[in-house]
XYZ file of C-alpha atoms in Angstrom:
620
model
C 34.771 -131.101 -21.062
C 33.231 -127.513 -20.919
C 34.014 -127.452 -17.006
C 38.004 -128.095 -18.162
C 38.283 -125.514 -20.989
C 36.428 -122.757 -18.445
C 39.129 -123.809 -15.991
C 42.052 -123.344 -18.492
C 40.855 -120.112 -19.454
C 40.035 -118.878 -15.708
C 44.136 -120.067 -15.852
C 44.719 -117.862 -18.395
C 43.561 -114.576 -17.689
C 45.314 -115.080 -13.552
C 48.362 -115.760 -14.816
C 48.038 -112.264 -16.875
C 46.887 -110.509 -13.954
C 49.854 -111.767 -11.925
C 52.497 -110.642 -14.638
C 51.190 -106.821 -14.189
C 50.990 -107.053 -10.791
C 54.324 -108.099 -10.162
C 55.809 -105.832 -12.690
C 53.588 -103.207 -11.185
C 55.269 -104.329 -7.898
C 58.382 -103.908 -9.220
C 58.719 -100.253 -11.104
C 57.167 -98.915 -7.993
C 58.890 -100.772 -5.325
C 62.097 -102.647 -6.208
C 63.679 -99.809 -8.901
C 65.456 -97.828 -7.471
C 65.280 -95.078 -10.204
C 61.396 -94.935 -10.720
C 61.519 -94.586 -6.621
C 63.479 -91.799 -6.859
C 61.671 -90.377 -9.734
C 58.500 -90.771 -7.151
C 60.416 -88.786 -4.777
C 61.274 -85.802 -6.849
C 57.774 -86.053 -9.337
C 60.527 -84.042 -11.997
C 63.014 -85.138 -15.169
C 64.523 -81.860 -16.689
C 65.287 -82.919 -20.180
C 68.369 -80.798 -21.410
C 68.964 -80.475 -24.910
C 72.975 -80.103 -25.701
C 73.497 -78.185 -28.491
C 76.923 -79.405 -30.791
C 79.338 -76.665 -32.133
C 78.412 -76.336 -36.060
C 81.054 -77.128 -38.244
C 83.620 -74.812 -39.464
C 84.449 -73.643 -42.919
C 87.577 -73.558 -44.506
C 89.579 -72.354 -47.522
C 91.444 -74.705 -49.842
C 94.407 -74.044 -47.740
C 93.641 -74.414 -44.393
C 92.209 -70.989 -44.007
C 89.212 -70.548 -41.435
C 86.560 -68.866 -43.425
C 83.651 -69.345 -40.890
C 84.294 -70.504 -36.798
C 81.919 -70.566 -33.827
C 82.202 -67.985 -30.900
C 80.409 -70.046 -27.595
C 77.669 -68.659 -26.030
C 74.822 -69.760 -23.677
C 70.956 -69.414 -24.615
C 68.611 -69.019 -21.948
C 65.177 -71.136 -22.103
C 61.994 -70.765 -19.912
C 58.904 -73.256 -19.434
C 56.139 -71.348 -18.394
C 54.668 -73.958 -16.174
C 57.495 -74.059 -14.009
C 57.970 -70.654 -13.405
C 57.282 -69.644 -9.664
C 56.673 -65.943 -8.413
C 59.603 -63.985 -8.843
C 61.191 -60.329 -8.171
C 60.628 -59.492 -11.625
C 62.905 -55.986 -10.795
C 66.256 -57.722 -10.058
C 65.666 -60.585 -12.702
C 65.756 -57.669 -15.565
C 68.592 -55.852 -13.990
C 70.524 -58.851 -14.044
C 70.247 -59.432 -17.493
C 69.329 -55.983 -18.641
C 66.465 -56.116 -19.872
C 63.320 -54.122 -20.136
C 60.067 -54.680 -17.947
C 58.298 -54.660 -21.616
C 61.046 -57.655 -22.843
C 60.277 -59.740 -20.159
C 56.377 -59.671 -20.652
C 56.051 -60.016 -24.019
C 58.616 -62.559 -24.222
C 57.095 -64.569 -21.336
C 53.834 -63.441 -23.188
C 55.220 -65.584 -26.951
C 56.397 -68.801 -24.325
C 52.908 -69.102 -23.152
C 51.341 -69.327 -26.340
C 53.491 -71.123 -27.726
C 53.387 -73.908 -24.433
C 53.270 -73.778 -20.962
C 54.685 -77.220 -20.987
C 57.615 -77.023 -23.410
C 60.892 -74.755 -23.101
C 61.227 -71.159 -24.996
C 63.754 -69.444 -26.013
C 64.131 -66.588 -23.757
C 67.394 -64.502 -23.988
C 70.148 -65.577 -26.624
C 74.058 -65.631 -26.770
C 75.106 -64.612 -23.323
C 78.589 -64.621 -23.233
C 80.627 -66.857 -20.830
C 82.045 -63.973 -18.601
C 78.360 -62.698 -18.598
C 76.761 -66.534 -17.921
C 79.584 -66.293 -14.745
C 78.375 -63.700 -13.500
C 74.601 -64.454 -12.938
C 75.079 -68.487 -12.698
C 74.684 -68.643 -8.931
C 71.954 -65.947 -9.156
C 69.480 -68.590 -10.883
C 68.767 -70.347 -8.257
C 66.146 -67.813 -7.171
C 64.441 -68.030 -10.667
C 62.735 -71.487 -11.275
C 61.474 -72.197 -14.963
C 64.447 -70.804 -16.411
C 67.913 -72.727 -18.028
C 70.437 -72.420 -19.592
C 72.098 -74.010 -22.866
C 75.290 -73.868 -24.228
C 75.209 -72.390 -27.938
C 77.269 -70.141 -30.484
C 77.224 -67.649 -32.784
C 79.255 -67.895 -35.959
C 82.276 -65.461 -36.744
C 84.203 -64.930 -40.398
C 87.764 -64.513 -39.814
C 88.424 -63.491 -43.235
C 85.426 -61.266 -43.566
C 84.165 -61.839 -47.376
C 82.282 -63.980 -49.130
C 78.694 -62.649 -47.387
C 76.529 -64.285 -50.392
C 78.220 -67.514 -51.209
C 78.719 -68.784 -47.341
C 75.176 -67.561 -46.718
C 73.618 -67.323 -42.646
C 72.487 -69.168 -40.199
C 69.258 -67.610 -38.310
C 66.544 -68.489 -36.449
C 63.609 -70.951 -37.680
C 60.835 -69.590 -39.120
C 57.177 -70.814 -38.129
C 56.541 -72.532 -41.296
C 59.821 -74.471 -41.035
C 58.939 -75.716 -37.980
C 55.872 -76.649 -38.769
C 57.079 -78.451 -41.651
C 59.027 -81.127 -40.047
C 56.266 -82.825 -39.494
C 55.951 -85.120 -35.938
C 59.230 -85.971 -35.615
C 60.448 -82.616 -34.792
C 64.254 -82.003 -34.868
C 63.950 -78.051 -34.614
C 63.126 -76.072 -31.935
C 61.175 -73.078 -31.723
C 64.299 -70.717 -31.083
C 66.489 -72.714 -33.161
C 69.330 -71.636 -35.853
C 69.187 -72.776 -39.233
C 71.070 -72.505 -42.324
C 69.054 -69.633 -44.275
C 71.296 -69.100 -47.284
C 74.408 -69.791 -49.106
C 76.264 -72.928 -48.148
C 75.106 -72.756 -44.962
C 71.245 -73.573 -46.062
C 72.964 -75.989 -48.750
C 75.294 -78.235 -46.047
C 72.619 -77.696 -43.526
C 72.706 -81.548 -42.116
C 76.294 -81.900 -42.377
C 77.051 -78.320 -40.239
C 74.501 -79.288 -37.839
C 76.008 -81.986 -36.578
C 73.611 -84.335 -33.660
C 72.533 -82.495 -30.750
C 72.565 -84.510 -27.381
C 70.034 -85.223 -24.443
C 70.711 -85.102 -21.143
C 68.360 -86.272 -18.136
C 68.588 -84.528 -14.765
C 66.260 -85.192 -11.745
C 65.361 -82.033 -9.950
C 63.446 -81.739 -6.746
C 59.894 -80.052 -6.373
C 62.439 -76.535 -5.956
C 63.743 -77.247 -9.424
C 67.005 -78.488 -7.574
C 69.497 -80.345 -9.559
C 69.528 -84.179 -7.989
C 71.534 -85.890 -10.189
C 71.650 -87.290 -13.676
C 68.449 -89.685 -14.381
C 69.053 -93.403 -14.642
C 72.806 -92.768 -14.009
C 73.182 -91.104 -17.294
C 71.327 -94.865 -19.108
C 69.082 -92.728 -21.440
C 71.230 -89.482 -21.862
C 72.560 -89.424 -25.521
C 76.136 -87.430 -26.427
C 75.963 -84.230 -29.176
C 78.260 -85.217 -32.019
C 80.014 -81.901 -33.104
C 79.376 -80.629 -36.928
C 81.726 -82.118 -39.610
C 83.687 -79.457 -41.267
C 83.465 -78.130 -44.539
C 86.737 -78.046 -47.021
C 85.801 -74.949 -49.543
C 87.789 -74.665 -53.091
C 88.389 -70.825 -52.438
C 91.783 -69.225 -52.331
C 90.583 -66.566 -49.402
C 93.903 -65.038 -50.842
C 92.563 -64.184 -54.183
C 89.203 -63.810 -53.080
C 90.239 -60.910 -50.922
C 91.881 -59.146 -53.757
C 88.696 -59.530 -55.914
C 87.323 -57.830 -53.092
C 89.541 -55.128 -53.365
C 89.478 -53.952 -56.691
C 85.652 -54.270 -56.842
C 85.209 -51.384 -54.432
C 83.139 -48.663 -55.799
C 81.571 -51.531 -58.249
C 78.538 -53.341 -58.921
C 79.254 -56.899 -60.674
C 80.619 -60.332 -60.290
C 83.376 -62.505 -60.337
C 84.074 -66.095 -60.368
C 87.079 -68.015 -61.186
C 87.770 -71.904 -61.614
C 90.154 -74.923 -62.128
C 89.268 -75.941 -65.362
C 90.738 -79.302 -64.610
C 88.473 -80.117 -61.458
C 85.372 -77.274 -61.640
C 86.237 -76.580 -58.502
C 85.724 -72.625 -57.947
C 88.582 -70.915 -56.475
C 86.951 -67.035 -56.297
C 82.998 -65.995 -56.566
C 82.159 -62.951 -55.688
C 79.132 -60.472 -55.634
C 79.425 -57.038 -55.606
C 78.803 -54.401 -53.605
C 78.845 -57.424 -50.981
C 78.949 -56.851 -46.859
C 80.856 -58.203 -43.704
C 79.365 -61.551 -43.435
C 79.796 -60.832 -39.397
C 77.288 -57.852 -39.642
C 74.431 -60.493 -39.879
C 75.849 -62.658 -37.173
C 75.074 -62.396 -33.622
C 72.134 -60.506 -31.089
C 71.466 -57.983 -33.725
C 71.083 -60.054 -37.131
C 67.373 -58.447 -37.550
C 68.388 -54.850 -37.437
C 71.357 -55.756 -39.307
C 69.360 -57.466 -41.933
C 66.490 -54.926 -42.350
C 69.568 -52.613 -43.391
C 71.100 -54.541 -45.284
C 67.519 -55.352 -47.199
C 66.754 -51.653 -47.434
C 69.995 -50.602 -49.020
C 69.850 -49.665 -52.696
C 72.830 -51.208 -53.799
C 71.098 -54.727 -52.839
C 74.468 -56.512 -51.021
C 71.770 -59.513 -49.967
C 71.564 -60.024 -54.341
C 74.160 -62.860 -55.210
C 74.820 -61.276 -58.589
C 76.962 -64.198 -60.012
C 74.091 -66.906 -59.614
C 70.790 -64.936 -59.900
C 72.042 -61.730 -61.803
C 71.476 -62.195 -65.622
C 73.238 -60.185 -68.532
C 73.934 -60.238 -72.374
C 76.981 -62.174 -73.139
C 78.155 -59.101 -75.445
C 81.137 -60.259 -77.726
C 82.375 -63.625 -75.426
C 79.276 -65.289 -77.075
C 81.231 -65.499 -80.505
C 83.591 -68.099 -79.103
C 80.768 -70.581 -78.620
C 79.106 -69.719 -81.676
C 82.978 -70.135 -83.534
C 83.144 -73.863 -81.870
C 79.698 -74.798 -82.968
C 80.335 -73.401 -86.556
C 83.354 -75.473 -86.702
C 81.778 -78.692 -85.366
C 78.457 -78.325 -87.718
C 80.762 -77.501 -90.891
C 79.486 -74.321 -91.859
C 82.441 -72.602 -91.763
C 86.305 -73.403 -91.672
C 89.211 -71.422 -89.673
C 89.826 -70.428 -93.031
C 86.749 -69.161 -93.991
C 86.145 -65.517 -94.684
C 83.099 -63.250 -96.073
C 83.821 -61.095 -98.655
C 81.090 -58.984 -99.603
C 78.821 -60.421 -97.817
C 76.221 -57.793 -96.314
C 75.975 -57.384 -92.490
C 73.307 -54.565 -90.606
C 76.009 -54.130 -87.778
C 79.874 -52.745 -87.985
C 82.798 -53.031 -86.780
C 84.799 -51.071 -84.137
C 87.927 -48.843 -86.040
C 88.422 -52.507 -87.622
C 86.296 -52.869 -90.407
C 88.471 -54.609 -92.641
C 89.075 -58.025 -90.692
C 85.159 -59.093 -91.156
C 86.370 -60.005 -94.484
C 89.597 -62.221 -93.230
C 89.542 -65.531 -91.409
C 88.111 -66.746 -87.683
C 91.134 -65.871 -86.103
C 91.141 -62.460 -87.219
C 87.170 -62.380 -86.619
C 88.118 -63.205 -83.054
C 90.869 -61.167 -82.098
C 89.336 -57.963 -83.224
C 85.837 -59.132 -82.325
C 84.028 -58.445 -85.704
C 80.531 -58.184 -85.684
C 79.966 -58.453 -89.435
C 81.814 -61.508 -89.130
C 79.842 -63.518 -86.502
C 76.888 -61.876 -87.960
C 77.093 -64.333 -91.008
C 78.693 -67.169 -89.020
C 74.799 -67.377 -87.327
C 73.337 -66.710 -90.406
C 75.294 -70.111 -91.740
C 74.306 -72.105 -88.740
C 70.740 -71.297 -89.202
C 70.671 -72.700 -92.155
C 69.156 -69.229 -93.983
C 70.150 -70.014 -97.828
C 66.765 -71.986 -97.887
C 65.282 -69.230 -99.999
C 62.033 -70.616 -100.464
C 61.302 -71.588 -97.129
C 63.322 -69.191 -94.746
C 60.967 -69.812 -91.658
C 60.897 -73.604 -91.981
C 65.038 -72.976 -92.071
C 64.983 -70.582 -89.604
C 63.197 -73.424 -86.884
C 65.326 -76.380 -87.725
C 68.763 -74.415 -87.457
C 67.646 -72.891 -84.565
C 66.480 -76.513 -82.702
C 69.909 -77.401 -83.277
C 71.610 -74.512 -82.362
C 69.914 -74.337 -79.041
C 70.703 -78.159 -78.125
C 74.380 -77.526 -78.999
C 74.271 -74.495 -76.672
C 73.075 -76.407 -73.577
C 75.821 -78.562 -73.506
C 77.820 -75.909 -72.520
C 75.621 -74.482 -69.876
C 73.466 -72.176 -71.235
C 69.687 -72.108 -70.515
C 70.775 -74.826 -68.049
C 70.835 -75.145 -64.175
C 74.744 -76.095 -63.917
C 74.360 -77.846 -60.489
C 76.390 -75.372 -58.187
C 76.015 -76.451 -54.216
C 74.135 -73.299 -53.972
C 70.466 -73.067 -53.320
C 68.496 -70.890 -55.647
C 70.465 -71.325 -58.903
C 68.885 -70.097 -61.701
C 68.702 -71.394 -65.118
C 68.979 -68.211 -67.168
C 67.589 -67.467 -71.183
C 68.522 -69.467 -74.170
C 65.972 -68.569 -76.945
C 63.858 -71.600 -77.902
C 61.601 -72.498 -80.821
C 58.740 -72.595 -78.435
C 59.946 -68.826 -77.445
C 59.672 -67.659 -80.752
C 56.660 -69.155 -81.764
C 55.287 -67.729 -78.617
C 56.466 -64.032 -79.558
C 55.005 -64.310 -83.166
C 53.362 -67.051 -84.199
C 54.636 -70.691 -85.269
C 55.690 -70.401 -88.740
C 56.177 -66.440 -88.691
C 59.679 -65.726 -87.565
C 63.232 -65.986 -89.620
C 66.792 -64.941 -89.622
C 66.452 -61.320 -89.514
C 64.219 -61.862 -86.125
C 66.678 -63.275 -84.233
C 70.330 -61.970 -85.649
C 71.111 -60.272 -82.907
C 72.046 -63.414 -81.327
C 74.851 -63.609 -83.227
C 76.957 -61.124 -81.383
C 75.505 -62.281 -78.025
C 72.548 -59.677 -77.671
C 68.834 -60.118 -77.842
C 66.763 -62.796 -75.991
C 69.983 -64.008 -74.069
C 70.791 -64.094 -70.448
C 73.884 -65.674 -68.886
C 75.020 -65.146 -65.333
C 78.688 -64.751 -64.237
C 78.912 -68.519 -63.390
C 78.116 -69.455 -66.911
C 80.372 -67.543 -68.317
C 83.309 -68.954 -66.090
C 82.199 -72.323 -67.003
C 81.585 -72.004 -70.511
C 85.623 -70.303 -70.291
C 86.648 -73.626 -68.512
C 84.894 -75.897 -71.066
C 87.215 -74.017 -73.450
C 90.168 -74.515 -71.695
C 89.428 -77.698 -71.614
C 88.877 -78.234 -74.962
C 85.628 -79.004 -75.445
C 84.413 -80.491 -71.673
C 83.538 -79.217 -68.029
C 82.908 -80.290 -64.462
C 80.401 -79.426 -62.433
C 81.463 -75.865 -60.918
C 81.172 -76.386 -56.706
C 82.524 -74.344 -53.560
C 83.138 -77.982 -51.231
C 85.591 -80.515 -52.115
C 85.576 -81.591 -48.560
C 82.999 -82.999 -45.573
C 84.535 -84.153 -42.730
C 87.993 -84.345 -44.119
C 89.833 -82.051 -46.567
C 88.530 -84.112 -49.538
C 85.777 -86.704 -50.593
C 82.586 -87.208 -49.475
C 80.679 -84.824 -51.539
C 77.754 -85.983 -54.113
C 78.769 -87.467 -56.940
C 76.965 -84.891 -59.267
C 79.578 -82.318 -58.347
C 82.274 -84.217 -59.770
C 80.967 -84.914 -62.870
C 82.198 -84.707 -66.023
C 79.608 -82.729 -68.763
C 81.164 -83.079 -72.593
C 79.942 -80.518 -75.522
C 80.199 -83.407 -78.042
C 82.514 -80.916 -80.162
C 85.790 -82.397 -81.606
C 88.832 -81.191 -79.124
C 90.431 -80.292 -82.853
C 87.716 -77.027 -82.972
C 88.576 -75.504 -80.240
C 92.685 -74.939 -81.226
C 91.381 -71.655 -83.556
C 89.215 -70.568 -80.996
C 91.553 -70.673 -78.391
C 94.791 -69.084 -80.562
C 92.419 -66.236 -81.264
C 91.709 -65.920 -78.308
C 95.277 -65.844 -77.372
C 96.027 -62.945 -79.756
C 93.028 -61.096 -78.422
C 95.068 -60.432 -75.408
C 98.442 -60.446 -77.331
C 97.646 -57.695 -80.065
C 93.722 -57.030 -80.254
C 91.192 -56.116 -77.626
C 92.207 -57.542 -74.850
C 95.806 -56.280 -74.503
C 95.751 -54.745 -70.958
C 95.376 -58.265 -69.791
C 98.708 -59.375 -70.777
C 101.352 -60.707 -68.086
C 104.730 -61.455 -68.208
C 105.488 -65.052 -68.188
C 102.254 -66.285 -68.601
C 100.353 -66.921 -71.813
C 96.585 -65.752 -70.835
C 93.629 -66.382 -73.725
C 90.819 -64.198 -73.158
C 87.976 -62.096 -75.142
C 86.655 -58.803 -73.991
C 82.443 -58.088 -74.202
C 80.527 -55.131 -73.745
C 76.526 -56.457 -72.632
C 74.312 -53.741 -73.574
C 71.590 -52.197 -71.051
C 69.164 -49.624 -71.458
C 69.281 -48.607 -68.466
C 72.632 -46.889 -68.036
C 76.207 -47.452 -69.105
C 76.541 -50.784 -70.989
C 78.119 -53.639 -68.947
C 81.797 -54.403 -69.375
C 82.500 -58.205 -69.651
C 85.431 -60.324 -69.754
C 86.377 -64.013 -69.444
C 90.205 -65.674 -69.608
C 91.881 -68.587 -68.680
C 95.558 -69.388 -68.573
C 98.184 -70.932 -68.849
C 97.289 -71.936 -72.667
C 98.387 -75.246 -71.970
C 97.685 -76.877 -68.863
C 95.059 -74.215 -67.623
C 95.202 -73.590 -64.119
C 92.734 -70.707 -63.623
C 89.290 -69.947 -65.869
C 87.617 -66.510 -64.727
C 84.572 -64.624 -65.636
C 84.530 -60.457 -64.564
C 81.291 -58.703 -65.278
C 81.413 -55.026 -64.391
C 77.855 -53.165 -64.691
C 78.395 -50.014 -66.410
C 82.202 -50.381 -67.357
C 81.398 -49.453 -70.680
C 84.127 -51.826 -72.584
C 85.639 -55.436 -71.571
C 89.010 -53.714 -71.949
C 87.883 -51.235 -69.891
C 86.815 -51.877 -66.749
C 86.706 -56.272 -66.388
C 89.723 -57.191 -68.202
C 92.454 -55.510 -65.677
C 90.662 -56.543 -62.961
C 90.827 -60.410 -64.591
C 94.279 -60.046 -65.080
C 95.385 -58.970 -61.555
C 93.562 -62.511 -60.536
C 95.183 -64.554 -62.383
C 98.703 -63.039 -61.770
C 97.432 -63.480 -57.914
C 96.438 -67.074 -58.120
C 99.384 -68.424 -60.609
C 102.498 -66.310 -59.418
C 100.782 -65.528 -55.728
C 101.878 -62.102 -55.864
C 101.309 -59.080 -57.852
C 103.982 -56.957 -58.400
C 102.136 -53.713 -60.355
C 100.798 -52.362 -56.974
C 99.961 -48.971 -58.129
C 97.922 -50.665 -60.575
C 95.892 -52.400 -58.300
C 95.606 -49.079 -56.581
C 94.420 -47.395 -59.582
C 91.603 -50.100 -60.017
C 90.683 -50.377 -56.426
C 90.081 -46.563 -57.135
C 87.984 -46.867 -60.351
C 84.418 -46.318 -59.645
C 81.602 -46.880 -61.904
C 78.878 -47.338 -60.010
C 76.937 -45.535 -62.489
C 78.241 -44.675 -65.701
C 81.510 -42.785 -66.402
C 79.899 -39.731 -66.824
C 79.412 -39.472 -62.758
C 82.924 -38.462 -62.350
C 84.745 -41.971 -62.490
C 88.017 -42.027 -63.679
C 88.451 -45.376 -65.571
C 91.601 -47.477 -66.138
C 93.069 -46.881 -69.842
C 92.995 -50.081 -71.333
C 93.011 -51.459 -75.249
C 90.449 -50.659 -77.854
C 87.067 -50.573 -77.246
C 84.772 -52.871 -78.614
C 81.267 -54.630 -78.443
């Protein structure tokens, strides 16, 4: 019995034995490609690098392309003795270049490829292709560098350049960068970073002990195909854009523009901006380090991580929310009722109804509008009335975006400042802060800070009547729409009756028509608008404005912040108007006036020697 189990497992372990043999047998003997591999001792392993995808405008525009180029690698390991002389005259380069950058590829590893020398051109990969025969260790790889045909939009389609040490290092084992590699830094290039990329490809080639190319490896069994980047469809009208472009020359600010109807954004711009080409290409790092010194920031996105006072827009939201809590009526007016601000050469209309209030932009007016939502007339306990108004206020106010992340396909968006409770109680003391603390808010000063996206959406959630969309730059992945994340599509309501907004918006109608707003009036269009003025301490006050139009069926919702334009009629609202004539009529036929804008500087203040644009009455 024992003798017959020792036999089975004697069985066993030789029938094991004769399964590695013969396999052993086999990869070294019978395969033909491991005996080649035997012969040559050498697999290069070339990495194909796709074509990123391209960007384009909602018509068809090309807003970003590739240009192809060829990156040179080296693995240190494999490099033999060379004339080191006629290697950097070939490429000129410096005796100093090629040391230190052979230098970085040691220490990096001997065993894996570097990058060496980037974006040769093809005429200039021609020329020293046969040469490289006589310089082992060193490959090439086809690659690009991206171009902008339409040359604007520097901060919202962002910049690809090179991975950082601590991104590679992040990816953990399964590493999909290189050390060399591009990457999407900013804008939607960072956002869209997996969809641009696209798959890169492996190919195997067996090269002789000479670094020889023998063939491909396994008759091209293993070698994998690079799947090109899938294209992005952008909501901009490069059209209009440009002409934002224009007329903000010689400004600091921000614009953006969108459908109401989809959030879709159809203009954003940040100003003073840059040729998004400067920072593509062999010198990005000189170009950025200028770019980063300049004083004027260009590398700021202004409309997503600048932050101002609303000014005078803010008493359209605080109208709609007065209407919907039932403090007030469009009827309602406030005779003799006290106010510690005035108004501008209008002092009258505080006294008449909303619509009044809003076409002349009372302060008085608004003043006692927050004092009503608040909830003040609780003599006895103003601070106790004070917290509950302002709880609800504040929750009302998100729902239209403010103090809110919107959800923008742009990295870095900030949420901005809508007073809280907490704030307050923070600043001095639960229990020890009323109405006359916080008042300011009323005319969209104090503790507030709202970007020039929020202030385009909050415009679109009134031309819509009391609801907004997600505001995004891609409608498009792949094809020219669909395929972009839910969230961007989605609808966000204010939960304020569509009835409230009617006054709101046929004040704001007549603010263009006969009160502050008139220079934004064009013919054949009906535009509703309301001119700001943010104030700042440090200079000029900020001239806002924000419109949409038609009044029925909007089209077009924009936002125009210009920093030290003084008045909304003075400096934003012209330049608001000229957009929306662009985008509905696609032409503008006032050209001297857009001259006269484009001209305009206020970079400062007025006092520097601008000449501004004469516009309507001034007002805060």
């Amino acid at each position: 019995m024992l003798e017959n189990r020792k036999q089975i497992i004697l069985f066993f372990f030789f029938t094991i034995l004769m399964i590695y043999a013969g396999r052993l047998l086999y990869l070294q003997v019978i395969d033909d490609k491991y005996r080649s591999l035997g012969s040559t001792n050498a697999i290069r392993r070339d990495v194909q690098i796709p074509l990123r995808g391209q960007i384009y405008d909602r018509n068809g525009k090309l807003l970003v392309a590739n240009v192809e180029v060829y990156d040179m690698y080296v693995t240190p390991r494999k490099v033999k003795p060379l004339d080191t002389l006629t290697f950097c005259r070939l490429f000129g380069i410096t005796r100093q270049y090629f040391d230190s950058t052979m230098r970085m590829a040691k220490e990096y590893s001997v065993n894996r490829s570097s990058l060496f020398l980037r974006q040769l051109s093809k005429e200039d990969f021609a020329k020293v292709a046969d040469a490289m025969v006589n310089f082992t260790g060193f490959h090439f790889e086809q690659s690009f560098f991206r171009t902008y045909p339409a040359h604007t939009m520097a901060n919202a389609l962002g910049y690809i350049g090179e991975l950082s040490k601590k991104q590679y290092d992040e990816q953990g084992e399964a590493k999909y960068y290189r050390k060399g590699d591009y990457i999407g830094l900013t804008g939607l290039e960072k956002q869209y970073e997996l969809d641009l990329r696209g798959q890169r490809g492996i190919r195997f080639t067996m090269v002789n002990v000479k670094g020889e190319d023998k063939g491909s490896y396994g008759n091209g069994e293993f070698d994998t195909l690079a799947v090109i980047g899938k294209n992005l469809y952008s909501t901009i009208d490069v059209e209009v854009q440009q002409l934002a472009d224009s007329l903000f020359q010689n400004k600091v600010g921000g614009v953006v523009a969108i459908e109401p109807s989809t959030g879709e954004i159809l203009t954003l711009g940040s100003y003073p901006t840059y040729d998004p080409n400067e920072l593509s290409g062999r010198l990005f790092s000189a170009k950025f380090r200028e770019l980063s010194l300049n004083p004027d920031k260009p590398l700021l996105n202004r409309v997503t991580n600048s932050f101002y006072r609303p000014g005078s827009t803010f008493k359209l939201v605080q109208s709609a929310v007065a209407l919907e809590l039932g403090v007030i009526t469009p009827t309602t007016s406030f005779t003799g009722f006290p106010a510690p601000m005035a108004c501008h050469g209008h002092s009258a209309f505080h006294t008449a109804n909303l619509h009044n209030a809003i076409q002349n932009s009372c302060n008085p007016y608004f003043f006692n509008v927050f004092k009503k939502i608040i909830g003040n007339n609780n003599i006895s306990s103003p601070f106790l009335s004070a917290r509950d108004g302002l709880a609800v206020w504040h929750t009302m106010m998100e729902k239209f975006g403010f103090g809110v992340k919107l959800g923008i396909d742009l990295p870095g968006e900030k949420a901005g400042l809508l007073p809280s409770v907490e704030r307050y109680d923070k600043v001095y003391g639960k229990n020890q802060w009323k109405f006359s603390n916080i008042y300011s808010l009323s005319i969209g000063e104090g503790e507030l800070g709202v970007n020039v996206l929020k202030l385009a959406n909050f415009c679109a959630a009134l031309a819509n009547r009391g609801y907004w969309r997600t505001p995004h730059l891609v409608k498009g992945i792949g094809k020219p729409s669909g395929g972009v994340d839910a969230d961007l599509v989605k609808v966000h309501k204010t939960d304020i009756d569509a009835s409230h907004f009617e006054p709101v918006v046929d004040g704001m109608y007549d603010v263009v028509e006969h009160g502050t707003g008139r220079v934004a009036r064009l013919e054949g269009i009906e535009v509703c608008g309301k001119t700001g003025t943010s104030q700042n301490k440090k200079g000029g006050d900020h001239s806002l404005f924000i419109a949409f139009a038609p009044r029925v069926n909007p089209k077009i919702a924009i936002a125009v912040v210009v920093e030290n334009g003084i008045w909304g009629a003075r400096a934003a609202a012209p330049i608001a108007a000229l957009l929306i004539e662009k985008y509905i009529k696609r032409d503008i036929k006032r050209k001297e006036y857009v001259e006269q804008i484009m001209n305009t500087s206020y970079r400062t203040t007025a006092s520097r020697g601008a000449q501004p644009v004469k516009s309507g009455t001034p007002e805060n």
